[in-house]
Coordinates of C-alpha atoms and ligand atoms in Angstrom, one line a residue:
X1 CA 25.4 6.3 14.6
X2 CA 22.6 3.7 14.6
X3 CA 22.4 1.4 11.6
X4 CA 19.1 1.9 9.8
X5 CA 17.7 -1.6 10.5
X6 CA 18.4 -1.3 14.2
X7 CA 16.8 2.1 14.3
X8 CA 13.7 0.9 12.5
X9 CA 13.4 -2.3 14.7
X10 CA 13.6 -0.2 17.9
X11 CA 11.0 2.3 16.6
X12 CA 8.6 -0.4 15.6
X13 CA 8.8 -2.1 19.0
X14 CA 8.3 1.3 20.7
X15 CA 5.2 2.5 18.9
X16 CA 3.0 -0.6 19.2
X17 CA -0.3 -0.9 17.5
X18 CA -3.8 0.5 17.7
X19 CA -5.0 -3.2 17.6
X20 CA -4.2 -3.6 21.3
X21 CA -5.9 -0.4 22.4
X22 CA -9.5 0.1 23.6
X23 CA -12.1 1.3 21.2
X24 CA -9.8 0.6 18.4
X25 CA -12.4 -0.4 15.9
X26 CA -15.4 0.8 14.0
X27 CA -17.8 -0.5 11.5
X28 CA -17.9 1.2 8.1
X29 CA -19.8 0.7 4.9
X30 CA -17.9 -0.5 1.8
X31 CA -17.1 2.7 0.0
X32 CA -15.8 4.2 3.3
X33 CA -13.6 1.1 3.8
X34 CA -11.1 1.9 1.1
X35 CA -7.7 2.8 2.6
X36 CA -8.8 1.5 6.0
X37 CA -7.2 -1.5 7.8
X38 CA -9.3 -4.5 8.4
X39 CA -9.7 -5.4 12.1
X40 CA -11.0 -9.0 11.6
X41 CA -10.5 -11.9 9.3
X42 CA -13.4 -11.7 6.8
X43 CA -14.9 -15.1 5.9
X44 CA -17.3 -15.7 3.0
X45 CA -20.8 -16.6 4.0
X46 CA -21.4 -18.1 0.5
X47 CA -19.9 -20.0 -2.4
X48 CA -18.9 -17.9 -5.4
X49 CA -20.3 -18.8 -7.9
X50 CA -23.3 -20.0 -5.9
X51 CA -24.1 -22.7 -8.5
X52 CA -22.3 -24.2 -11.5
X53 CA -22.6 -21.7 -14.3
X54 CA -21.6 -21.4 -17.9
X55 CA -18.3 -19.7 -18.9
X56 CA -19.4 -19.3 -22.5
X57 CA -22.4 -18.6 -24.8
X58 CA -23.2 -22.1 -26.2
X59 CA -25.2 -25.2 -25.4
X60 CA -25.5 -27.1 -22.1
X61 CA -25.9 -30.8 -22.6
X62 CA -25.0 -34.3 -21.4
X63 CA -21.7 -35.2 -23.0
X64 CA -21.1 -38.3 -20.9
X65 CA -22.6 -41.3 -22.9
X66 CA -23.4 -39.2 -26.0
X67 CA -23.2 -41.1 -29.3
X68 CA -20.1 -40.7 -31.4
X69 CA -21.3 -38.2 -33.9
X70 CA -22.8 -36.1 -31.1
X71 CA -26.3 -34.9 -31.8
X72 CA -28.8 -33.2 -29.5
X73 CA -32.3 -31.6 -29.7
X74 CA -32.4 -28.0 -28.4
X75 CA -35.3 -27.9 -25.9
X76 CA -35.0 -24.5 -24.1
X77 CA -33.0 -21.3 -23.7
X78 CA -31.3 -20.2 -20.5
X79 CA -30.2 -16.6 -19.9
X80 CA -28.1 -15.4 -17.0
X81 CA -30.3 -14.7 -14.0
X82 CA -32.8 -17.4 -14.9
X83 CA -33.0 -20.0 -12.1
X84 CA -36.3 -21.7 -13.2
X85 CA -36.5 -25.5 -12.8
X86 CA -35.0 -27.1 -15.9
X87 CA -33.7 -30.6 -16.5
X88 CA -31.8 -31.8 -19.5
X89 CA -32.3 -35.4 -20.5
X90 CA -29.7 -37.4 -22.6
X91 CA -29.9 -36.3 -26.2
X92 CA -31.3 -32.9 -25.2
X93 CA -29.5 -29.5 -25.2
X94 CA -30.2 -26.1 -23.7
X95 CA -29.1 -22.9 -25.4
X96 CA -27.2 -21.2 -22.6
X97 CA -25.6 -17.8 -22.1
X98 CA -22.4 -16.8 -20.1
X99 CA -23.2 -16.7 -16.4
X100 CA -26.4 -18.7 -16.6
X101 CA -26.9 -21.6 -14.2
X102 CA -26.2 -24.9 -15.8
X103 CA -29.5 -26.9 -15.7
X104 CA -29.8 -30.2 -13.9
X105 CA -28.7 -33.2 -16.0
X106 CA -26.2 -31.2 -18.2
X107 CA -22.5 -32.0 -17.5
X108 CA -20.8 -29.8 -20.2
X109 CA -21.2 -26.6 -22.1
X110 CA -20.1 -26.7 -25.7
X111 CA -19.3 -23.2 -26.9
X112 CA -21.4 -22.1 -29.9
X113 CA -18.3 -21.8 -32.2
X114 CA -18.0 -25.6 -31.9
X115 CA -21.6 -26.3 -32.9
X116 CA -23.5 -26.7 -36.2
X117 CA -27.2 -25.9 -35.7
X118 CA -29.9 -27.1 -38.1
X119 CA -33.3 -26.0 -36.9
X120 CA -33.5 -27.4 -33.3
X121 CA -30.9 -30.0 -33.9
X122 CA -27.2 -29.4 -33.0
X123 CA -24.1 -31.4 -33.7
X124 CA -20.4 -30.9 -33.0
X125 CA -18.4 -29.4 -35.9
X126 CA -15.0 -30.6 -34.9
X127 CA -13.1 -33.3 -36.8
X128 CA -13.2 -36.0 -34.1
X129 CA -16.7 -35.1 -32.7
X130 CA -17.1 -36.1 -29.1
X131 CA -13.4 -37.0 -28.7
X132 CA -12.4 -33.4 -29.2
X133 CA -14.4 -32.4 -26.0
X134 CA -14.1 -33.0 -22.3
X135 CA -16.8 -33.5 -19.8
X136 CA -17.3 -30.4 -17.6
X137 CA -15.6 -28.0 -20.1
X138 CA -16.8 -24.4 -20.0
X139 CA -18.5 -24.9 -16.6
X140 CA -17.5 -22.7 -13.7
X141 CA -18.1 -25.0 -10.8
X142 CA -19.8 -23.9 -7.6
X143 CA -17.3 -22.3 -5.2
X144 CA -14.6 -22.2 -7.8
X145 CA -13.6 -18.6 -6.9
X146 CA -14.5 -18.6 -3.2
X147 CA -15.5 -21.5 -1.0
X148 CA -18.1 -20.8 1.7
X149 CA -16.3 -20.1 5.1
X150 CA -13.0 -19.3 3.5
X151 CA -11.1 -16.2 4.7
X152 CA -11.2 -13.8 1.8
X153 CA -9.4 -10.8 3.3
X154 CA -7.3 -11.1 6.5
X155 CA -7.0 -8.9 9.5
X156 CA -4.3 -6.2 9.0
X157 CA -5.0 -5.8 5.3
X158 CA -5.2 -2.2 4.0
X159 CA -8.4 -2.4 1.9
X160 CA -8.1 -1.4 -1.7
X161 CA -10.4 -1.5 -4.7
X162 CA -9.7 -5.2 -5.4
X163 CA -10.6 -6.2 -1.8
X164 CA -13.8 -4.0 -2.1
X165 CA -14.9 -5.9 -5.2
X166 CA -14.1 -9.3 -3.5
X167 CA -16.0 -8.3 -0.3
X168 CA -19.0 -7.1 -2.4
X169 CA -18.9 -10.4 -4.4
X170 CA -19.8 -12.4 -1.2
X171 CA -22.6 -10.0 -0.3
X172 CA -21.0 -8.2 2.7
X173 CA -21.8 -4.4 2.9
X174 CA -20.1 -3.5 6.2
X175 CA -16.7 -4.2 7.6
X176 CA -14.9 -3.7 10.9
X177 CA -11.8 -1.6 10.6
X178 CA -9.3 -0.1 13.0
X179 CA -9.7 3.6 13.8
X180 CA -7.4 5.9 11.8
X181 CA -4.1 7.0 13.5
X182 CA -4.3 10.6 14.6
X183 CA -1.2 12.5 13.5
X184 CA -0.3 16.1 14.5
X185 CA 2.0 17.9 12.1
X186 CA 4.1 20.8 13.3
X187 CA 6.6 22.8 11.2
X188 CA 9.2 24.9 13.1
X189 CA 11.3 27.8 12.0
X190 CA 11.3 31.6 12.1
X191 CA 12.3 31.7 8.5
X192 CA 9.3 29.8 7.2
X193 CA 6.3 31.4 5.4
X194 CA 3.4 29.8 3.5
X195 CA 3.2 29.9 -0.3
X196 CA 0.9 32.5 -1.7
X197 CA 2.7 35.6 -0.5
X198 CA 5.9 37.3 -1.6
X199 CA 9.1 36.1 0.0
X200 CA 10.5 38.6 2.5
X201 CA 14.3 38.8 2.9
X202 CA 15.7 35.9 4.8
X203 CA 12.5 33.8 4.5
X204 CA 11.8 30.5 2.7
X205 CA 8.6 28.9 1.9
X206 CA 7.4 26.0 4.0
X207 CA 7.7 22.9 1.8
X208 CA 7.7 20.1 4.4
X209 CA 4.1 20.7 5.4
X210 CA 3.0 20.3 1.8
X211 CA 4.5 16.8 1.3
X212 CA 3.9 15.5 4.8
X213 CA 0.1 16.1 4.8
X214 CA -0.7 14.3 1.6
X215 CA 1.6 11.4 2.4
X216 CA -0.1 11.0 5.8
X217 CA -3.5 11.2 4.1
X218 CA -2.4 8.4 1.8
X219 CA -1.4 6.4 4.9
X220 CA -5.0 6.7 6.1
X221 CA -4.3 9.1 9.0
X222 CA -6.5 11.7 10.5
X223 CA -4.4 14.9 10.5
X224 CA -4.2 17.8 13.0
X225 CA -2.3 20.5 11.2
X226 CA -0.5 23.0 13.5
X227 CA 1.0 25.0 10.7
X228 CA 4.3 26.6 11.5
X229 CA 5.6 27.6 14.9
X230 CA 8.1 30.5 15.4
X231 CA 11.3 29.3 17.1
X232 CA 10.1 30.1 20.7
X233 CA 10.7 27.7 23.5
X234 CA 7.5 28.5 25.5
X235 CA 5.4 28.2 22.4
X236 CA 6.9 24.8 21.5
X237 CA 6.3 23.5 25.0
X238 CA 2.7 24.5 25.0
X239 CA 2.0 23.3 21.5
X240 CA 3.8 19.9 21.8
X241 CA 2.0 19.1 25.0
X242 CA -1.4 19.9 23.5
X243 CA -0.6 17.9 20.3
X244 CA 0.6 14.9 22.3
X245 CA -2.7 14.9 24.3
X246 CA -4.8 14.8 21.1
X247 CA -2.7 12.7 18.7
X248 CA -1.2 9.2 18.5
X249 CA 1.9 10.7 16.7
X250 CA 3.3 14.2 16.8
X251 CA 5.5 14.9 13.8
X252 CA 7.8 17.9 13.9
X253 CA 10.2 19.2 11.3
X254 CA 13.3 21.3 11.9
X255 CA 15.0 22.2 15.1
X256 CA 16.4 18.8 16.0
X257 CA 20.0 19.6 15.3
X258 CA 22.4 21.6 17.4
X259 CA 21.9 25.2 16.1
X260 CA 21.3 28.2 18.3
X261 CA 17.6 28.3 17.5
X262 CA 17.0 24.5 17.7
X263 CA 14.6 24.7 20.6
X264 CA 12.9 21.5 19.7
X265 CA 15.7 19.6 21.4
X266 CA 15.7 21.3 24.8
X267 CA 11.9 21.3 24.9
X268 CA 11.7 17.6 24.1
X269 CA 14.3 16.8 26.7
X270 CA 12.2 18.6 29.2
X271 CA 8.9 17.1 28.1
X272 CA 9.4 13.4 27.8
X273 CA 11.4 10.3 27.1
X274 CA 12.9 11.4 23.9
X275 CA 15.9 9.8 22.2
X276 CA 18.0 11.8 19.8
X277 CA 19.4 9.5 17.2
X278 CA 22.0 9.9 14.6
X279 CA 20.8 7.3 12.1
X280 CA 23.4 6.1 9.7
X281 CA 21.5 7.0 6.5
X282 CA 22.2 9.6 3.9
X283 CA 20.3 11.9 3.6
X284 CA 18.6 12.2 7.0
X285 CA 21.0 11.8 9.9
X286 CA 19.3 13.7 12.9
X287 CA 16.1 12.2 14.1
X288 CA 14.3 12.4 17.4
X289 CA 11.7 9.9 18.7
X290 CA 10.0 8.9 22.0
X291 CA 6.9 9.5 24.2
X292 CA 6.1 13.1 24.8
X293 CA 5.5 12.6 28.5
X294 CA 7.5 11.8 31.6
X295 CA 4.8 9.8 33.3
X296 CA 4.8 6.7 31.0
X297 CA 1.1 7.2 30.2
X298 CA 0.4 5.3 27.1
X299 CA -2.2 7.9 26.1
X300 CA 0.3 10.5 25.1
X301 CA 1.4 10.8 21.5
X302 CA 4.7 9.4 20.2
X303 CA 7.0 12.1 18.8
X304 CA 8.8 11.7 15.5
X305 CA 11.2 14.7 15.1
X306 CA 12.2 14.9 11.5
X307 CA 15.1 17.1 10.2
X308 CA 14.2 20.5 8.8
X309 CA 16.0 20.0 5.5
X310 CA 13.2 18.9 3.1
X311 CA 15.1 16.0 1.4
X312 CA 16.2 14.7 4.8
X313 CA 12.6 15.2 6.1
X314 CA 11.0 13.3 3.3
X315 CA 13.6 10.4 3.4
X316 CA 13.3 9.9 7.2
X317 CA 9.5 10.1 6.8
X318 CA 9.6 7.4 4.2
X319 CA 12.1 5.1 5.9
X320 CA 11.2 5.6 9.6
X321 CA 7.9 7.4 10.2
X322 CA 6.0 5.7 7.5
X323 CA 6.6 2.1 8.7
X324 CA 6.0 3.2 12.3
X325 CA 2.6 4.7 11.4
X326 CA 1.8 1.7 9.2
X327 CA 2.4 -0.7 12.1
X328 CA 0.4 1.5 14.5
X329 CA -2.5 1.5 12.1
X330 CA -2.8 -2.3 12.5
X331 CA -1.1 -3.3 9.2
X332 CA 1.7 -5.7 8.9
X333 CA 4.8 -3.7 8.0
X334 CA 6.1 -4.8 4.6
X335 CA 9.8 -5.2 4.4
X336 CA 11.4 -2.7 1.9
X337 CA 10.7 -4.2 -1.6
X338 CA 14.1 -3.8 -3.2
X339 CA 14.6 -4.6 -6.9
X340 CA 17.9 -5.5 -8.6
X341 CA 19.2 -3.1 -11.1
X342 CA 22.4 -2.1 -13.0
X343 CA 23.8 1.3 -12.5
X344 CA 24.5 3.3 -15.7
X345 CA 27.4 5.3 -14.4
X346 CA 30.2 5.4 -11.9
X347 CA 29.0 6.4 -8.4
X348 CA 30.9 8.1 -5.7
X349 CA 30.4 6.9 -2.1
X350 CA 32.3 6.8 1.1
X351 CA 31.7 4.0 3.6
X352 CA 29.9 5.0 6.8
X353 CA 26.2 5.6 6.0
X354 CA 23.6 3.7 4.1
X355 CA 23.0 5.9 1.1
X356 CA 19.5 6.5 -0.4
X357 CA 20.5 8.2 -3.7
X358 CA 17.6 9.7 -5.7
X359 CA 17.6 8.0 -9.0
X360 CA 15.5 7.1 -12.1
X361 CA 15.0 3.5 -13.2
X362 CA 13.6 2.0 -16.3
X363 CA 13.5 -1.3 -18.1
X364 CA 16.3 -1.6 -20.8
X365 CA 16.0 -3.3 -24.1
X366 CA 18.0 -6.2 -22.5
X367 CA 15.0 -6.8 -20.2
X368 CA 17.0 -5.6 -17.1
X369 CA 16.3 -2.6 -14.9
X370 CA 18.8 0.2 -15.4
X371 CA 19.2 3.0 -12.8
X372 CA 20.7 6.4 -13.2
X373 CA 21.4 8.6 -10.1
X374 CA 20.0 12.2 -10.2
X375 CA 22.8 14.7 -11.0
X376 CA 22.5 16.4 -7.6
X377 CA 22.5 14.4 -4.4
X378 CA 22.6 17.5 -2.2
X379 CA 20.1 17.1 0.6
X380 CA 18.8 20.6 -0.1
X381 CA 17.5 19.7 -3.6
X382 CA 13.8 18.7 -3.3
X383 CA 13.5 18.4 -7.1
X384 CA 15.6 15.3 -6.8
X385 CA 12.6 13.6 -5.2
X386 CA 10.0 15.1 -7.6
X387 CA 12.0 14.1 -10.7
X388 CA 13.0 10.6 -9.6
X389 CA 11.2 7.3 -9.2
X390 CA 13.4 5.4 -6.8
X391 CA 16.2 5.3 -4.3
X392 CA 19.4 3.6 -5.4
X393 CA 20.3 2.0 -2.1
X394 CA 24.0 1.5 -1.3
X395 CA 24.8 -0.4 1.9
X396 CA 26.6 1.3 4.8
X397 CA 30.1 -0.2 4.2
X398 CA 29.9 0.1 0.4
X399 CA 32.5 2.3 -1.3
X400 CA 32.4 3.8 -4.8
X401 CA 31.0 1.6 -7.5
X402 CA 31.6 1.4 -11.3
X403 CA 29.1 1.7 -14.1
X404 CA 27.4 -1.6 -14.9
X405 CA 27.6 -2.8 -11.2
X406 CA 24.6 -4.5 -9.7
X407 CA 22.7 -2.4 -7.1
X408 CA 19.4 -2.4 -5.2
X409 CA 16.7 0.1 -5.9
X410 CA 13.6 1.0 -3.9
X411 CA 10.8 2.6 -5.9
X412 CA 9.1 5.3 -3.9
X413 CA 6.5 7.0 -6.1
X414 CA 3.5 5.1 -4.7
X415 CA 4.2 6.5 -1.2
X416 CA 3.9 10.1 -2.4
Ligands
AMP501 P1 16.7 23.2 11.1 O1 17.0 21.8 11.5 O2 15.5 23.8 11.8 O3 18.0 24.0 11.4 O4 16.4 23.2 9.6 C1 17.4 22.8 8.7 C2 17.2 23.4 7.3 O5 15.9 23.1 6.8 C3 17.2 24.9 7.3 O6 17.8 25.4 6.2 C4 15.7 25.3 7.3 O7 15.5 26.6 6.8 C5 15.1 24.2 6.5 N1 13.7 24.0 6.8 C6 13.3 23.7 8.0 N2 11.9 23.5 8.0 C7 11.6 23.6 6.7 C8 10.3 23.5 6.0 N3 9.2 23.3 6.7 N4 10.3 23.7 4.7 C9 11.4 24.0 4.0 N5 12.6 24.1 4.6 C10 12.7 23.9 5.9
MG502 MG1 14.9 25.6 12.4

């Protein structure tokens, strides 16, 4: 059995990245850029803010050299958006609003709460007058947020709402992104039917298709949905070939083990350079991967053959398929973001496989994270995923552990 880290490293080196392909990029407008992967370093063409501006409603004035009691004559008012010529001389002040450009000659903004105003004359209301203030206070200096020319979002970033705001803040309305990975999804199994009709004897509803499609969508993929194939060798062969011609990845579920109707395996062996792995993770053991062609053409899709069992399928998708697709899409693959936690009960485990137990974590009153494994760890129980928020991850050689022991957890809900 392959250790998980080794399996993942091999997979990532096999699948490559769209970044090195031809016609890999396109220009999109801002709202279409969310969820896409940036294909270039994005530099700011301007300073943000473009000029010194006020962080407060108050008075812009020259504090440097002011007399000790601090008194100024109010000569004008300045609202945000007003960029008219205005100079403040020593002893003068300008009423200024948040976001308005600081007029020439002023070095400080005193917030209005610190001011006494009598007609057009203002003075400081603090005990020590000028000594309680500092030159340049309440001024947001030019370029304080972003300096002109600085990289604001780097290549390989998956653009989210915060990036969009940042990009907009420097005036850019179009960005260059990598094209979406194209992923074909194929369910296999004579026993599968779609939800919406009554269940015939011997049948089960197809559930894999219903979590794979939205997870792929969330990853930013373009999806070709092949629905369910009956266990028929000729049909598999025809469909897999067609899918591999159209897609970057072909994801199948079921048929990769050694049962009598597991035709995926013989078809894949005939069609391409496919490896059949037993990955040392629980749940999830059987996994197939490789190029769906014998002629080394880089055009053909890469096959990811997930187990049929829904829990095994979702776990292998999260731990192997997801990072592979992420990397292909041009993103840097984040290492798994484990958190430390204390387990609330004794846990059974035999050494041999890395265990991804479905579990629920929460912050305890002691400020630590506490994790409780779901009561059924059977790989047939899909509700264990739906009702949990993390994997409790136990290393391969780890044996049973006692309540209170320190463990690693891996939150997964944001992937779903
Ligand atoms: P297989 O590897 O094809 O033998 O499938 C293993 C188990 O997973 C069997 O019990 C199948 O009925 C079940 N299974 C396979 N595909 C799906 C699916 N798309 N949805 C739900 N269960 C499935
Ligand atoms: Mg099957």
